Amino acid sequence: MKKDDILYLNLILFHVGIGFLVYLFPFVSKIYGYSIFIFGAYYIIKKQNKNNEALIVAAYVVGSEVFLRMTHGNPLYEISKYGVMVFIIIGMYFSGFSRGALPYWLFLILLVPSVVISTFALDFDTDIRTTIAFNISGPVCLGVASLYTFRRKISLSEMNSILISLGLPIITCTVYLIFYTPNIRDIITGTGSSFEASGGYGPNQVATILGLGMFIFFSRIMLESRTNFIFVLNLIIALNICYRGLVTFSRGGMVTGFLMILLLLFFLYFKSNYSGRVKLNYIFLFLTISIMAIWGYTSFQTRGLIDKRYANQDAAGRAKESQFTGREEIATDEITTFFNNPILGVGVGKGREIRKEQTGIDVLSHDEITRMLAEHGSLGILCLLILFFTPLVLYIENKFNMYLLCFLCFWFLSINHAAMRTAAPAFVYSLSLLNVNFGQIFRKREITTMDSSIS
């Protein structure tokens, strides 16, 4: 076994061990959580961010966020977003921010008026600082990270380091879930999202990070499995993450992960020559069989309830009235709020209070797009246009950036069902702005990194 393969295996086993230890001794999660931030800062400063260590550490923080929230290991609930921003700023200190990142300076400036309005508009008994920070931390995290990544040139190996840093804590989360609920058949009794299968935490956020992890390790199967051993190892990890994501019964994160995989497959297929397409055909067939097998196993373990869940049926097989578990009603309310306050919106966090006053229901928005419209008004529209079109312009400049559309897909779909409750959508979006050198993958339009694992 090669030295790199041994290192990779050891990293995986280490993170498997953390998941097991946290299950046995919950206090280990606190040690793990604090260590990430302490050693992360030390690592960036020691390396002086010469190889974009800030992004590697930030990725690790993002990958561990849901697991640490689930196991109460985070020093503060929202610390991952702040951690990403702090590490990125440290990276800027050594490497500077990207020149020409005017769109994201403008994006951050456009957020300010609604913040000012909220200081006057929020109810008297509301904790203004906490409310504003909770709602604005995601967009600000995205803006700060984008100032660093915009058109920043990195190598493919650096991008792979960022993605594996993001993926390793997701392995830890998956292992913890396996021990937390080893017997799925005993806990799944309906077609609603399952907190028991999600480690007692929010299924929507858990499925979102597991869907991202599924994409990371399926992409490694296609692009980073140079030996049969690593191929099988990545496959085992990807299928386990896929299974644990499915049994959360939260659809948004898993559908997003599957679409990202399909985007990557189609991209590679159309960018490669005949020889590369033949190899991809075998990979596509193999992955299809694997996913069908894991779906069949999930259906067996859940007594067919997973099939009904994705068909939008209840346990008795009757179609549910709402396809989005009532979230469309919240989105409709926010669109109405936008039309009533189209210029500057109602202020950050005020949308929730208005909804409670009108309906008597205190519920957070699940859709960042409609939240931006309601709370930021027309400035929110400008912000969304900047976020959506800027990566597409960069794609026109570098059409070999195979990750860009996948990352943009993750951001857009995630904020439509999970808003920006976690740092993942913000950080993954910023990765779409990197200028990655894919010369190692595409040479004369042929995929060259999959030979050893497929031939």
XYZ file of N, CA, C and O in Angstrom, residues 320-425:
424
model
N -50.127 13.415 0.703
C -50.201 14.516 1.649
C -50.653 15.782 0.940
O -50.365 15.987 -0.248
N -51.353 16.637 1.673
C -51.842 17.887 1.083
C -50.700 18.803 0.689
O -50.738 19.465 -0.339
N -49.672 18.873 1.532
C -48.529 19.755 1.274
C -47.331 18.933 0.825
O -46.993 17.923 1.437
N -46.690 19.369 -0.247
C -45.491 18.694 -0.723
C -44.242 19.178 -0.010
O -43.187 18.561 -0.106
N -44.337 20.278 0.713
C -43.161 20.874 1.345
C -43.361 21.073 2.841
O -42.821 22.001 3.431
N -44.168 20.199 3.456
C -44.426 20.207 4.900
C -44.778 21.606 5.422
O -44.322 22.018 6.479
N -45.584 22.347 4.650
C -46.068 23.645 5.095
C -45.134 24.809 4.847
O -45.477 25.960 5.130
N -43.965 24.551 4.300
C -42.998 25.637 4.107
C -43.448 26.616 3.033
O -43.051 27.779 3.028
N -44.284 26.131 2.094
C -44.749 27.029 1.038
C -45.637 28.131 1.611
O -45.691 29.230 1.056
N -46.320 27.851 2.721
C -47.160 28.874 3.344
C -46.293 29.983 3.939
O -46.633 31.170 3.837
N -45.175 29.594 4.548
C -44.253 30.593 5.105
C -43.670 31.443 3.977
O -43.581 32.666 4.083
N -43.284 30.774 2.881
C -42.718 31.497 1.736
C -43.738 32.468 1.157
O -43.393 33.605 0.791
N -44.998 32.039 1.083
C -46.052 32.914 0.561
C -46.230 34.140 1.448
O -46.382 35.269 0.956
N -46.191 33.927 2.763
C -46.295 35.049 3.702
C -45.148 36.034 3.502
O -45.346 37.261 3.554
N -43.956 35.520 3.272
C -42.792 36.399 3.108
C -42.855 37.165 1.788
O -42.427 38.322 1.726
N -43.382 36.529 0.759
C -43.548 37.234 -0.519
C -44.568 38.365 -0.359
O -44.393 39.477 -0.881
N -45.654 38.096 0.396
C -46.652 39.136 0.671
C -46.031 40.286 1.461
O -46.290 41.463 1.182
N -45.184 39.929 2.431
C -44.489 40.954 3.210
C -43.595 41.804 2.316
O -43.498 43.026 2.494
N -42.956 41.163 1.344
C -42.111 41.908 0.396
C -42.929 42.911 -0.402
O -42.536 44.071 -0.553
N -44.088 42.489 -0.908
C -44.921 43.391 -1.704
C -45.438 44.558 -0.863
O -45.683 45.655 -1.379
N -45.595 44.314 0.435
C -46.032 45.392 1.328
C -44.885 46.326 1.709
O -45.130 47.463 2.133
N -43.653 45.853 1.576
C -42.469 46.657 1.929
C -41.379 46.423 0.874
O -40.333 45.828 1.166
N -41.613 46.876 -0.362
C -40.749 46.482 -1.478
C -39.389 47.181 -1.554
O -38.498 46.688 -2.253
N -39.215 48.292 -0.879
C -37.981 49.059 -1.044
C -36.858 48.517 -0.172
O -35.858 47.990 -0.681
N -37.002 48.614 1.124
C -35.946 48.197 2.054
C -36.344 47.020 2.924
O -35.562 46.579 3.775
N -37.550 46.493 2.738
C -37.981 45.366 3.536
C -38.370 45.766 4.948
O -38.440 46.949 5.289
N -38.604 44.762 5.787
C -39.092 45.034 7.145
C -37.983 44.994 8.182
O -38.216 45.294 9.353
N -36.782 44.634 7.780
C -35.669 44.564 8.721
C -35.316 43.132 9.071
O -36.178 42.240 9.072
N -34.063 42.908 9.378
C -33.563 41.563 9.684
C -34.261 41.012 10.925
O -34.273 41.656 11.981
N -34.851 39.823 10.788
C -35.516 39.173 11.907
C -36.953 39.611 12.129
O -37.690 38.967 12.890
N -37.385 40.675 11.490
C -38.744 41.193 11.700
C -39.787 40.311 11.022
O -40.948 40.263 11.467
N -39.413 39.618 9.981
C -40.353 38.755 9.275
C -40.968 37.713 10.190
O -42.168 37.408 10.096
N -40.183 37.160 11.078
C -40.676 36.161 12.030
C -41.713 36.772 12.971
O -42.739 36.145 13.261
N -41.447 37.992 13.429
C -42.386 38.645 14.335
C -43.705 38.968 13.635
O -44.783 38.789 14.211
N -43.630 39.422 12.394
C -44.847 39.724 11.631
C -45.662 38.450 11.421
O -46.893 38.462 11.555
N -44.992 37.363 11.115
C -45.669 36.089 10.901
C -46.377 35.639 12.181
O -47.499 35.122 12.139
N -45.726 35.835 13.312
C -46.330 35.450 14.590
C -47.546 36.312 14.911
O -48.570 35.820 15.410
N -47.457 37.604 14.601
C -48.572 38.514 14.857
C -49.778 38.166 13.993
O -50.927 38.227 14.452
N -49.516 37.788 12.727
C -50.610 37.547 11.787
C -51.219 36.158 11.909
O -52.420 35.983 11.690
N -50.397 35.159 12.233
C -50.884 33.775 12.251
C -50.886 33.148 13.643
O -51.502 32.099 13.843
N -50.163 33.784 14.576
C -50.053 33.202 15.910
C -49.038 32.080 15.997
O -48.870 31.466 17.053
N -48.353 31.796 14.887
C -47.367 30.714 14.844
C -45.968 31.298 14.822
O -45.641 32.120 13.965
N -45.136 30.880 15.764
C -43.753 31.365 15.836
C -42.851 30.353 15.140
O -42.468 29.324 15.720
N -42.530 30.614 13.881
C -41.740 29.664 13.106
C -40.714 30.413 12.259
O -40.999 31.490 11.721
N -39.531 29.845 12.166
C -38.473 30.443 11.359
C -38.666 30.125 9.883
O -39.260 29.106 9.524
N -38.127 30.984 9.049
C -38.175 30.746 7.610
C -37.211 29.633 7.221
O -36.117 29.518 7.762
N -37.641 28.798 6.268
C -36.778 27.756 5.730
C -36.197 28.151 4.375
O -35.393 27.409 3.818
N -36.627 29.272 3.854
C -36.234 29.688 2.501
C -35.501 31.023 2.581
O -36.097 32.061 2.883
N -34.200 30.996 2.317
C -33.399 32.213 2.405
C -33.768 33.220 1.330
O -33.640 34.434 1.533
N -34.267 32.740 0.208
C -34.618 33.644 -0.889
C -35.808 34.512 -0.503
O -35.766 35.746 -0.607
N -36.875 33.875 -0.032
C -38.049 34.670 0.361
C -37.768 35.487 1.620
O -38.336 36.575 1.794
N -36.892 34.972 2.510
C -36.519 35.757 3.690
C -35.792 37.029 3.276
O -36.039 38.114 3.816
N -34.877 36.904 2.299
C -34.156 38.083 1.812
C -35.113 39.092 1.192
O -34.959 40.309 1.385
N -36.116 38.615 0.475
C -37.087 39.523 -0.137
C -37.866 40.272 0.940
O -38.019 41.493 0.881
N -38.364 39.522 1.929
C -39.202 40.141 2.954
C -38.419 41.108 3.835
O -38.905 42.188 4.168
N -37.210 40.723 4.214
C -36.475 41.498 5.209
C -35.516 42.524 4.607
O -35.107 43.454 5.291
N -35.141 42.352 3.332
C -34.203 43.287 2.694
C -34.826 44.018 1.506
O -34.193 44.909 0.941
N -36.031 43.615 1.110
C -36.717 44.291 0.017
C -35.988 44.199 -1.314
O -35.401 43.178 -1.651
N -36.017 45.292 -2.061
C -35.382 45.315 -3.379
C -33.868 45.128 -3.282
O -33.240 44.615 -4.209
N -33.280 45.541 -2.153
C -31.849 45.327 -1.966
C -31.551 43.833 -1.860
O -30.490 43.374 -2.270
N -32.515 43.088 -1.315
C -32.369 41.642 -1.256
C -32.350 41.014 -2.643
O -31.615 40.049 -2.891
N -33.157 41.570 -3.541
C -33.154 41.081 -4.926
C -31.789 41.311 -5.559
O -31.240 40.428 -6.233
N -31.224 42.504 -5.353
C -29.890 42.798 -5.892
C -28.848 41.843 -5.314
O -27.965 41.358 -6.040
N -28.952 41.545 -4.024
C -28.019 40.612 -3.386
C -28.106 39.235 -4.035
O -27.082 38.614 -4.349
N -29.315 38.759 -4.247
C -29.509 37.433 -4.842
C -29.006 37.387 -6.280
O -28.440 36.381 -6.720
N -29.220 38.468 -7.022
C -28.729 38.523 -8.404
C -27.201 38.462 -8.436
O -26.612 37.782 -9.285
N -26.562 39.161 -7.513
C -25.096 39.116 -7.424
C -24.627 37.690 -7.142
O -23.714 37.171 -7.796
N -25.274 37.046 -6.170
C -24.849 35.710 -5.776
C -25.073 34.688 -6.880
O -24.279 33.761 -7.048
N -26.135 34.838 -7.629
C -26.463 33.844 -8.645
C -25.643 34.016 -9.918
O -25.136 33.032 -10.480
N -25.477 35.237 -10.378
C -24.873 35.444 -11.694
C -23.342 35.537 -11.662
O -22.693 35.204 -12.661
N -22.754 35.954 -10.548
C -21.298 36.085 -10.515
C -20.586 34.747 -10.773
O -19.664 34.692 -11.586
N -20.982 33.640 -10.113
C -20.324 32.361 -10.436
C -20.538 31.928 -11.883
O -19.645 31.306 -12.485
N -21.692 32.250 -12.453
C -21.947 31.865 -13.847
C -21.011 32.607 -14.797
O -20.563 32.048 -15.811
N -20.710 33.862 -14.474
C -19.734 34.615 -15.278
C -18.361 33.957 -15.176
O -17.644 33.822 -16.181
N -17.996 33.524 -13.976
C -16.710 32.849 -13.791
C -16.685 31.519 -14.536
O -15.638 31.094 -15.033
N -17.839 30.858 -14.629
C -17.892 29.596 -15.370
C -17.636 29.819 -16.858
O -16.990 28.999 -17.512
N -18.121 30.925 -17.359
C -17.860 31.244 -18.774
C -16.366 31.419 -19.010
O -15.826 31.037 -20.046
N -15.674 31.977 -18.010
C -14.232 32.180 -18.130
C -13.457 30.870 -18.030
O -12.409 30.712 -18.645
N -13.946 29.935 -17.224
C -13.258 28.659 -17.030
C -14.276 27.534 -17.075
O -14.796 27.089 -16.051
N -14.580 27.064 -18.283
C -15.605 26.047 -18.456
C -15.131 24.652 -18.061
O -15.892 23.693 -18.144
N -13.867 24.532 -17.633
C -13.369 23.245 -17.153
C -13.468 23.135 -15.629
O -12.999 22.162 -15.055
N -14.065 24.137 -14.997
C -14.238 24.093 -13.540
C -15.407 23.171 -13.219
O -16.559 23.585 -13.136
N -15.112 21.899 -13.022
C -16.162 20.892 -12.897
C -16.921 20.990 -11.578
O -18.020 20.462 -11.440
N -16.359 21.643 -10.566
C -17.027 21.749 -9.279
C -17.948 22.960 -9.176
O -18.837 22.994 -8.333
N -17.732 23.962 -10.015
C -18.438 25.229 -9.857
C -19.954 25.050 -9.862
O -20.641 25.512 -8.941
N -20.486 24.388 -10.876
C -21.928 24.222 -10.967
C -22.467 23.351 -9.841
O -23.580 23.565 -9.355
N -21.670 22.373 -9.404
C -22.086 21.510 -8.293
C -22.208 22.315 -7.004
O -23.192 22.176 -6.257
N -21.222 23.169 -6.745
C -21.248 23.993 -5.538
C -22.399 24.994 -5.588
O -23.073 25.247 -4.582
N -22.597 25.584 -6.762
C -23.687 26.549 -6.915
C -25.036 25.854 -6.711
O -25.950 26.418 -6.096
N -25.154 24.634 -7.216
C -26.370 23.837 -7.040
C -26.625 23.581 -5.559
O -27.760 23.727 -5.077
N -25.578 23.214 -4.826
C -25.734 22.951 -3.396
C -26.222 24.200 -2.664
O -27.146 24.138 -1.849
N -25.589 25.322 -2.949
C -25.988 26.575 -2.290
C -27.440 26.908 -2.590
O -28.237 27.157 -1.670
N -27.811 26.897 -3.857
C -29.141 27.352 -4.262
C -30.237 26.443 -3.700
O -31.237 26.917 -3.156
N -30.045 25.130 -3.815
C -31.073 24.206 -3.331
C -31.128 24.179 -1.806
O -32.204 24.072 -1.218
N -29.973 24.279 -1.166
C -29.948 24.226 0.303
C -30.651 25.422 0.923
O -31.402 25.284 1.897
N -30.424 26.617 0.370
C -31.059 27.800 0.973
C -32.554 27.829 0.690
O -33.289 28.600 1.312
N -33.022 26.952 -0.210
C -34.456 26.878 -0.482
C -35.193 25.969 0.485
O -36.426 26.039 0.573
N -34.479 25.107 1.185
C -35.177 24.217 2.126
C -34.600 24.297 3.540
O -35.253 23.871 4.495
N -33.383 24.835 3.692
C -32.766 24.909 5.018
C -32.226 26.293 5.324
O -31.478 26.456 6.293
N -32.605 27.275 4.495
C -32.115 28.650 4.665
C -30.584 28.635 4.817
O -29.907 27.890 4.114
N -30.054 29.450 5.730
C -28.612 29.444 5.985
C -28.369 29.221 7.471
O -27.613 29.925 8.125
N -29.081 28.191 7.995
C -28.953 27.857 9.413
C -27.550 27.395 9.756
O -27.096 27.531 10.884
N -26.883 26.764 8.792
C -25.514 26.305 9.007
C -24.569 27.075 8.102
O -24.992 27.803 7.193
N -23.285 26.880 8.322
C -22.265 27.569 7.522
C -22.044 26.906 6.166
O -21.392 27.485 5.295
N -22.568 25.694 5.985
C -22.273 24.933 4.773
C -22.663 25.649 3.479
O -21.839 25.754 2.558
N -23.904 26.137 3.313
C -24.242 26.809 2.052
C -23.343 28.009 1.761
O -22.925 28.208 0.615
